[in-house]
Structure formats: structure tokens, C-alpha cells
PDB file of C-alpha atoms in Angstrom:
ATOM      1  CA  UNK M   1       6.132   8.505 -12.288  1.00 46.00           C
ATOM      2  CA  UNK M   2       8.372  10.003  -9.706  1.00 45.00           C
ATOM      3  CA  UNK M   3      11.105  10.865 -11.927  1.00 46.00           C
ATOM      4  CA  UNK M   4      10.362  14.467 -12.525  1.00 44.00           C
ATOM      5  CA  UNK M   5       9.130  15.160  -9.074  1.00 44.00           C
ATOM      6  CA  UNK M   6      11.040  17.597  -7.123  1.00 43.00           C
ATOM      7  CA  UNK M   7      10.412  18.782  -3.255  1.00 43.00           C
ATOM      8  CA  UNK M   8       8.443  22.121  -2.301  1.00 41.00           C
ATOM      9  CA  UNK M   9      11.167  23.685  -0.130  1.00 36.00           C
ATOM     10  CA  UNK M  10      10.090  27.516   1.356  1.00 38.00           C
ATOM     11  CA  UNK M  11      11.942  29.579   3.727  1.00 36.00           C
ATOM     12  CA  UNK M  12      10.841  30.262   6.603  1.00 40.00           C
ATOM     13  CA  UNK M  13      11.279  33.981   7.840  1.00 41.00           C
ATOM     14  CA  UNK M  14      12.708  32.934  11.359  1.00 40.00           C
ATOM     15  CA  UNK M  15      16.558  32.160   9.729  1.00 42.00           C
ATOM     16  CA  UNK M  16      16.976  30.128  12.657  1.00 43.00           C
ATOM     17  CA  UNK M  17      14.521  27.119  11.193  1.00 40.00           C
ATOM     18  CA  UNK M  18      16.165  27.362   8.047  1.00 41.00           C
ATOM     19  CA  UNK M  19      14.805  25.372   5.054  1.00 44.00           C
ATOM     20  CA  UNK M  20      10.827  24.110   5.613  1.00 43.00           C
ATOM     21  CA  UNK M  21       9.924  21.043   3.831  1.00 46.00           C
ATOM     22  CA  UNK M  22       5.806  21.864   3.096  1.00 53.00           C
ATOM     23  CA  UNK M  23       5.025  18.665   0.791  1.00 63.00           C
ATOM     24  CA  UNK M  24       1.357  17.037   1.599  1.00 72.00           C
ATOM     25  CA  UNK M  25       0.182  14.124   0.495  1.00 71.00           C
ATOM     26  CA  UNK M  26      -2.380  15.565  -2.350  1.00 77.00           C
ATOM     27  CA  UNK M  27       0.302  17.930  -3.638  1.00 81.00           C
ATOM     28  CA  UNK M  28       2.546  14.904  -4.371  1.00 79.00           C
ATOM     29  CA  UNK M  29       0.054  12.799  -5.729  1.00 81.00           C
ATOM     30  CA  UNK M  30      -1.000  16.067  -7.723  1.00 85.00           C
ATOM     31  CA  UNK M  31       1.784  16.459  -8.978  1.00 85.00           C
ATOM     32  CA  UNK M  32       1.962  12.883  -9.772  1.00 84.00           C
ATOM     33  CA  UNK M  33      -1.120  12.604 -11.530  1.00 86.00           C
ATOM     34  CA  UNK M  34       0.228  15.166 -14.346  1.00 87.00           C
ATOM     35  CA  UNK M  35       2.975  12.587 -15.292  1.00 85.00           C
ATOM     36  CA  UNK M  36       0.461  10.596 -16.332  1.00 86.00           C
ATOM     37  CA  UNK M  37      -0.157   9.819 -20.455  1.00 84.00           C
ATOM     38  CA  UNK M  38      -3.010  11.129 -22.215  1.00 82.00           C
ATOM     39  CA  UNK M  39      -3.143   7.649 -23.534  1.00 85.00           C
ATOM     40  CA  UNK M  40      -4.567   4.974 -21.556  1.00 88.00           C
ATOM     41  CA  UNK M  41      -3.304   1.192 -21.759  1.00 89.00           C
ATOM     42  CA  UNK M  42      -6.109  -1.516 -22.715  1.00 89.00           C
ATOM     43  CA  UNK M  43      -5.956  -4.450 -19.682  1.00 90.00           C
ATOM     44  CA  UNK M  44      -8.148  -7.464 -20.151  1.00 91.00           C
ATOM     45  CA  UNK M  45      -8.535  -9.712 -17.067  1.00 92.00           C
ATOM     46  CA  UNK M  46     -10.272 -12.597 -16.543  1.00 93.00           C
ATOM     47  CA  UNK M  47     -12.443 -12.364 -13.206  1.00 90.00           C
ATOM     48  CA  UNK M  48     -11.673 -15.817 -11.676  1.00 93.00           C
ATOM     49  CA  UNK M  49      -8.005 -15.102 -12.081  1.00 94.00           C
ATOM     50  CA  UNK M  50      -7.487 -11.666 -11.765  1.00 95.00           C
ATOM     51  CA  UNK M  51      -4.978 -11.633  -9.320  1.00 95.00           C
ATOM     52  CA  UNK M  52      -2.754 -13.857 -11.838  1.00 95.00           C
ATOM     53  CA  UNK M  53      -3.560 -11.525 -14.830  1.00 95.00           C
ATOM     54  CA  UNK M  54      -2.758  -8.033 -12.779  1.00 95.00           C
ATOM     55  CA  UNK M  55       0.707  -9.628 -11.613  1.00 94.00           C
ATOM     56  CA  UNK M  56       1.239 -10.887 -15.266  1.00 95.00           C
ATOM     57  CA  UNK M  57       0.290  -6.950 -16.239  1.00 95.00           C
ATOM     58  CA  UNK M  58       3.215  -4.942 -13.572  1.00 95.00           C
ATOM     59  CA  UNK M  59       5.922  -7.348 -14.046  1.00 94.00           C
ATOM     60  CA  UNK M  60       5.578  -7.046 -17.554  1.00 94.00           C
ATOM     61  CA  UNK M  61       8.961  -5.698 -19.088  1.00 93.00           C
ATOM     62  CA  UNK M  62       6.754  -3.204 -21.463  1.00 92.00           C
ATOM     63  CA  UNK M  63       4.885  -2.118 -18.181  1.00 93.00           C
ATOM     64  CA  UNK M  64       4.781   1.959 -17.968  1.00 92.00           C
ATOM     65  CA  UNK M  65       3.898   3.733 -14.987  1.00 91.00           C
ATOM     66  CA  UNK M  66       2.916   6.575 -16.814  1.00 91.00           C
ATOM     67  CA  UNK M  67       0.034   5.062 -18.252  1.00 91.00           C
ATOM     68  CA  UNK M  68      -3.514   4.965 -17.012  1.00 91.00           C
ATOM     69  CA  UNK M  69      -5.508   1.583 -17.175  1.00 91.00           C
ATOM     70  CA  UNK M  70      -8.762   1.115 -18.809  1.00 89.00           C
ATOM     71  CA  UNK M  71      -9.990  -2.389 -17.738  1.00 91.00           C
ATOM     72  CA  UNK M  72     -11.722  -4.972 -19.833  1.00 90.00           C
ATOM     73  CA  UNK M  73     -13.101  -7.886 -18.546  1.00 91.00           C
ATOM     74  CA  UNK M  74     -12.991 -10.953 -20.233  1.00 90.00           C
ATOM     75  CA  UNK M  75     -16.483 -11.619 -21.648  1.00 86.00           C
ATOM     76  CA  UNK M  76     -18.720  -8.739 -20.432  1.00 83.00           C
ATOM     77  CA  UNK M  77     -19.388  -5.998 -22.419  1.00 79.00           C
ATOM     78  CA  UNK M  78     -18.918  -3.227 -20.346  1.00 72.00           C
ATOM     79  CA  UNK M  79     -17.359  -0.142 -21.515  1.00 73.00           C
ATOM     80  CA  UNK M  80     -14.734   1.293 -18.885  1.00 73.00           C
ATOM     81  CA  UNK M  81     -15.138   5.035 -18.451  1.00 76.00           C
ATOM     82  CA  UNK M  82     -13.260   4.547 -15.000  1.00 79.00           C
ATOM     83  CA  UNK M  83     -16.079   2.272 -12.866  1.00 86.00           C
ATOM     84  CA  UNK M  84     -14.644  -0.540 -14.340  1.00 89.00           C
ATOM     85  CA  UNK M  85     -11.064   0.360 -13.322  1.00 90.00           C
ATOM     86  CA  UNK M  86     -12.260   1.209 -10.025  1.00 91.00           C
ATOM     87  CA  UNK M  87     -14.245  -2.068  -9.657  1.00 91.00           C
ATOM     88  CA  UNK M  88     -11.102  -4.099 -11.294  1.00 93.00           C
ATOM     89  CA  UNK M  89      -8.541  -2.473  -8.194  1.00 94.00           C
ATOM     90  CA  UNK M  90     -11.327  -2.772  -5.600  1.00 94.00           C
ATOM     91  CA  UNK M  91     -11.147  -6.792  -6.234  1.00 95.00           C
ATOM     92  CA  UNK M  92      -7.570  -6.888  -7.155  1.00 95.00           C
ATOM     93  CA  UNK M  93      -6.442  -5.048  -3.835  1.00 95.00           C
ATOM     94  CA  UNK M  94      -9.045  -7.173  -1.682  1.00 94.00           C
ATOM     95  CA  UNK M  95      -6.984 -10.509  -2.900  1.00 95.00           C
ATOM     96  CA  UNK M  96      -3.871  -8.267  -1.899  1.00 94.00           C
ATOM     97  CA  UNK M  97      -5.161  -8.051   1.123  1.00 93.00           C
ATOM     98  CA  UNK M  98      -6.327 -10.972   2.001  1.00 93.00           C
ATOM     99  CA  UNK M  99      -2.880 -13.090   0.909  1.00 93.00           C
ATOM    100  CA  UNK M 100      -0.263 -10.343   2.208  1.00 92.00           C
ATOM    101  CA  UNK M 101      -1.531  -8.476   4.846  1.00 89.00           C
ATOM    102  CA  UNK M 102      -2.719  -9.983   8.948  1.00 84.00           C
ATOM    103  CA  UNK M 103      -3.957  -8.029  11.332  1.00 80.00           C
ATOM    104  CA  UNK M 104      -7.857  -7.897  12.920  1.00 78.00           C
ATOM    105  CA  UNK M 105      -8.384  -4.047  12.731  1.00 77.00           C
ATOM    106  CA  UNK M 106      -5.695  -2.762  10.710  1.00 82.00           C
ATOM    107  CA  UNK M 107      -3.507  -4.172   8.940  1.00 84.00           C
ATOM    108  CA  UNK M 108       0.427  -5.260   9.041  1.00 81.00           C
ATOM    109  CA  UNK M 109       2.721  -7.252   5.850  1.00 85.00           C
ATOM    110  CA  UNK M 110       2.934 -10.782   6.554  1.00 85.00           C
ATOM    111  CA  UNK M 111       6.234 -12.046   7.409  1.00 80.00           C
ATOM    112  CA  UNK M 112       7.158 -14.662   4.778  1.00 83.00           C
ATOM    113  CA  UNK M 113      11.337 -14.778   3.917  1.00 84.00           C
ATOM    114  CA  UNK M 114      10.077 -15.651   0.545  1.00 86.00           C
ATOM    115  CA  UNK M 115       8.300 -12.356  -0.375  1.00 85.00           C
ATOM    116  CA  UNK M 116      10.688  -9.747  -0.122  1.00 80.00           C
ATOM    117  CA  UNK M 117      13.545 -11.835  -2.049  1.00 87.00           C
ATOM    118  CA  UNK M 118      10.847 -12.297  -4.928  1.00 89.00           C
ATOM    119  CA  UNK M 119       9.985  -9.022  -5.403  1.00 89.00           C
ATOM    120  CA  UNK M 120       5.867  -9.227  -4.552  1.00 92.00           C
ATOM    121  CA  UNK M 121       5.899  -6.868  -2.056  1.00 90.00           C
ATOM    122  CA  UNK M 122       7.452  -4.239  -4.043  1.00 91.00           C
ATOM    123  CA  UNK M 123       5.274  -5.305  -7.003  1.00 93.00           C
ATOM    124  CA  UNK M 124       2.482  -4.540  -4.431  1.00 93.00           C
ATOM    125  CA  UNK M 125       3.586  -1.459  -4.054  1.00 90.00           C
ATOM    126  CA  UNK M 126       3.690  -0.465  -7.790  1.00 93.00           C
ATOM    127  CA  UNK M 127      -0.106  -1.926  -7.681  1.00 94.00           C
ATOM    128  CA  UNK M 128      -1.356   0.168  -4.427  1.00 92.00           C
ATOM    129  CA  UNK M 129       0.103   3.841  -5.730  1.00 90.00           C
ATOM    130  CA  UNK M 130      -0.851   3.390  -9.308  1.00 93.00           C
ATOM    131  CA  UNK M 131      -4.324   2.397  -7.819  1.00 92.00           C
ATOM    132  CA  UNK M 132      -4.491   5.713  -6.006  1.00 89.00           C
ATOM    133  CA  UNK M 133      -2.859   7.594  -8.908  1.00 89.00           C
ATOM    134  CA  UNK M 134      -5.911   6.979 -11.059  1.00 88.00           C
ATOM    135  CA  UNK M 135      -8.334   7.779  -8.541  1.00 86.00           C
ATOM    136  CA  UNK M 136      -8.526   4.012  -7.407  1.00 86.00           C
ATOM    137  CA  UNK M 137     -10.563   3.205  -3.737  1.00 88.00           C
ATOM    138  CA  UNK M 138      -7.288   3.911  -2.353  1.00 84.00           C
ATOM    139  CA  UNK M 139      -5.478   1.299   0.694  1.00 88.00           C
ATOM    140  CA  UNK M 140      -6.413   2.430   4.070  1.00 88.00           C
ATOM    141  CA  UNK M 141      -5.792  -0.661   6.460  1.00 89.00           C
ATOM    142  CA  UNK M 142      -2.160   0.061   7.509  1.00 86.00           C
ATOM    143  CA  UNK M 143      -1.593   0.087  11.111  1.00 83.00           C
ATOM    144  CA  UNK M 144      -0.216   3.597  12.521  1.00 86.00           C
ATOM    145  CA  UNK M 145       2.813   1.727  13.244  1.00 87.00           C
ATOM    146  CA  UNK M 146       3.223   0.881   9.278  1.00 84.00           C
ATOM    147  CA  UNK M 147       1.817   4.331   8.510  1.00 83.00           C
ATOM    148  CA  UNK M 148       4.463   6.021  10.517  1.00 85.00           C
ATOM    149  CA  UNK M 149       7.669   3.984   8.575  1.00 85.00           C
ATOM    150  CA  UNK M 150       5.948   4.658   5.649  1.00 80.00           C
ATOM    151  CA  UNK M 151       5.342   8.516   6.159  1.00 80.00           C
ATOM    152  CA  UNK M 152       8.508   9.430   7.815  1.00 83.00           C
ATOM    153  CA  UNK M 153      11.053   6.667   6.968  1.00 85.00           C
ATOM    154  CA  UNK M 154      12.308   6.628  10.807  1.00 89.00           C
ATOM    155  CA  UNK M 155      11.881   2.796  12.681  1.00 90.00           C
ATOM    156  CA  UNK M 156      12.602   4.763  16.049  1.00 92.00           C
ATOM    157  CA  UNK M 157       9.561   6.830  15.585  1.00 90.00           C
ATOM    158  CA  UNK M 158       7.310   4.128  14.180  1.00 89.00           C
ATOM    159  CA  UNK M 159       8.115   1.660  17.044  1.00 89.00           C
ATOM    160  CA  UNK M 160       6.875   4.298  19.356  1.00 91.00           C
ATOM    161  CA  UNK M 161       3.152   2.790  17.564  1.00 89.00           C
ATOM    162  CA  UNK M 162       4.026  -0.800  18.063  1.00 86.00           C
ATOM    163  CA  UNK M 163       1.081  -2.463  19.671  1.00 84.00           C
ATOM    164  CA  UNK M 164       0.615  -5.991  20.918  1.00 84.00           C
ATOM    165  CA  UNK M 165      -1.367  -7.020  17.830  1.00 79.00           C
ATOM    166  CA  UNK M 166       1.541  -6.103  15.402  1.00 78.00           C
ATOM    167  CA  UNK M 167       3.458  -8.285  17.084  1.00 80.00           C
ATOM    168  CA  UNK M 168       3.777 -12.375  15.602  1.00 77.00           C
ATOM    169  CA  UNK M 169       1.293 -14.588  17.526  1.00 81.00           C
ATOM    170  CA  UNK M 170       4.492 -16.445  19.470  1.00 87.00           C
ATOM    171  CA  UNK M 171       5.351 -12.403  20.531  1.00 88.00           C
ATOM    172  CA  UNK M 172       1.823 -11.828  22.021  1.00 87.00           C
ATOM    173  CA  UNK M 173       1.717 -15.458  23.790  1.00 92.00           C
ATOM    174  CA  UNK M 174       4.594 -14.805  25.592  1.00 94.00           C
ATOM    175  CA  UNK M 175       3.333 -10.932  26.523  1.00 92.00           C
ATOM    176  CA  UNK M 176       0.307 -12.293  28.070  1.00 91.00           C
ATOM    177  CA  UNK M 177       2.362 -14.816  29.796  1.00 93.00           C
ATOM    178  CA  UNK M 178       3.733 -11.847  31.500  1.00 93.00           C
ATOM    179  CA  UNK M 179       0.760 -10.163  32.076  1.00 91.00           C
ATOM    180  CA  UNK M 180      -0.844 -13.137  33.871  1.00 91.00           C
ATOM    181  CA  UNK M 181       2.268 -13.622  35.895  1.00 91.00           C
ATOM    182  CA  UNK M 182       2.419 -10.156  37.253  1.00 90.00           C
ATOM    183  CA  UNK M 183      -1.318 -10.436  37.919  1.00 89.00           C
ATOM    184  CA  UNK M 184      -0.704 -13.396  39.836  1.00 87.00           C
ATOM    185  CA  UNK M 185       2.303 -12.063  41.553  1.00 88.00           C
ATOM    186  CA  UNK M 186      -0.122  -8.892  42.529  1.00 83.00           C
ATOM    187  CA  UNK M 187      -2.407 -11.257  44.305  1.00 76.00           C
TER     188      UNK M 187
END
């Protein structure tokens, strides 16, 4: 979908700033949203293995981007005018959640050296922005830490987010080692 996408670039009137990059979110996914077919792709899933039949769906060779979804599910009769879509990512991204992501409050990838070599967190991916590129419930759990890679690409600036819930459980045993050790030091 990104193909034809090209950056908003302005100049600014002080020559000294040079080049200003003015791209928002909503413009992008605007502009998105009008590489999108006309068409839209027929998806049947079964409910009880949804999960299975949305992976089977992306990693499909024949899988296009460009085309919006209009969900069926396997044996109820309900015509999908976008609810159904809607309803269909809601579940599909709660499983995504729930096997993927930790965190209490917000939410960080689990570390697994299996997933990234298979490809299911990119596959993820693919699955979360053409979820919000037709108007899906969207995936608002990342921590600000994730957020920040995401948004600007810079670790140096996301680790200034880092809090001690991001960090592995081994990580925040041994922090509050150290906190109880300086508090016993104190006293």
C-alpha cells in the first residue's frame, strides 16, 4: 500500500531550518486509504479457529494489500457491510494480543528467538495496519517506549521511556534487589 506514498516536505520561511517534514499520522493513513481497491476480497473464517484462518489469509502468496476484506463467517448468515470486519479484527487482534504481546498496562512484544526468524511478527504487522486501514478498532496497547521506536525509528530516544515493567521479569528481580539493598543500606 505504501508504494506510491511520497513525504509532505514544505519550506519553511526561516532558510536556516531548511526542509520541514509535516507528515501526521491521519494524512498518511489518508493517503493510504486511497490505494485501496474498489473491490473488496471475500474472507471466510471459522470462529473457533480464526486465528489459524487469518494467518492462512496474509501469508497467502495471492495476498494483496490493496484490497479491503469483507468477512464471512463460517455458518452465520450475516451480511458484512463493515461490522462484521470490524468484529472479525476485534477477535483476531485480541488472540494477537494475548499470544505476542506481555505487559500489565500496556503492552511490549514478547521475546521469543523463534518469532522474528519466522516471520510472525512482521505478519503481525501486515495484520495491525491493514486493520486500521479499513477503519478496524485500531491497536492501542503499545508502551510509550514501543511507541517511540515505532514513531521515530531512534532506540536512543525510545530508551529514554524504558520503565521497569518493560524490562524481562529476571531484569526487574534484580532492580528491586537493588532497591531493597539501598533501602537497607539507608537504615
Amino acid at each position: 500500500l505504501s508504494g506510491n506514498i511520497t513525504d509532505d516536505v514544505t519550506s519553511d520561511n526561516d532558510s536556516d531550518l531548511g526542509p520541514v517534514l509535516e507528515v501526521t499520522l491521519k494524512s498518511l493513513i489518508d493517503k493510504l486509504q486511497t490505494n485501496f481497491s474498489g473491490d473488496r476480497e471475500k474472507l471466510k473464517v471459522d470462529e473457533e479457529d480464526l486465528f489459524n484462518d487469518a494467518v492462512t489469509y496474509y501469508k497467502e502468496p495471492a495476498f494483496d494489500p490493496k484490497m479491503r476484506l469483507r468477512v464471512m463467517y463460517k455458518g452465520q448468515p450475516a451480511a458484512d457491510t463493515g461490522v462484521v470486519t470490524r468484529q472479525c479484527y476485534s477477535q483476531l487482534l485480541n488472540y494477537v494480543l494475548e499470544m505476542f504481546f506481555v505487559g500489565e498496562v500496556s503492552k511490549i512484544p514478547i521475546y521469543n528467538a523463534d518469532i522474528v526468524p519466522s516471520g510472525m511478527m512482521k505478519l503481525i504487522g501486515v495484520v495491525i495496519v491493514h486493520n486500521v486501514l479499513q477503519g478496524g478498532p485500531g491497536f492501542p496497547v503499545f508502551s510509550m517506549l514501543i511507541y517511540r521506536y515505532l514513531v521515530t525509528s531512534n532506540i536512543d530516544e525510545a530508551m529514554q521511556h524504558l520503565t521497569v515493567q518493560e524490562c524481562s521479569l529476571a531484569v526487574q528481580r534484580f532492580i528491586q534487589k537493588v532497591q531493597l539493598l539501598v533501602l537497607y543500606t539507608l537504615f
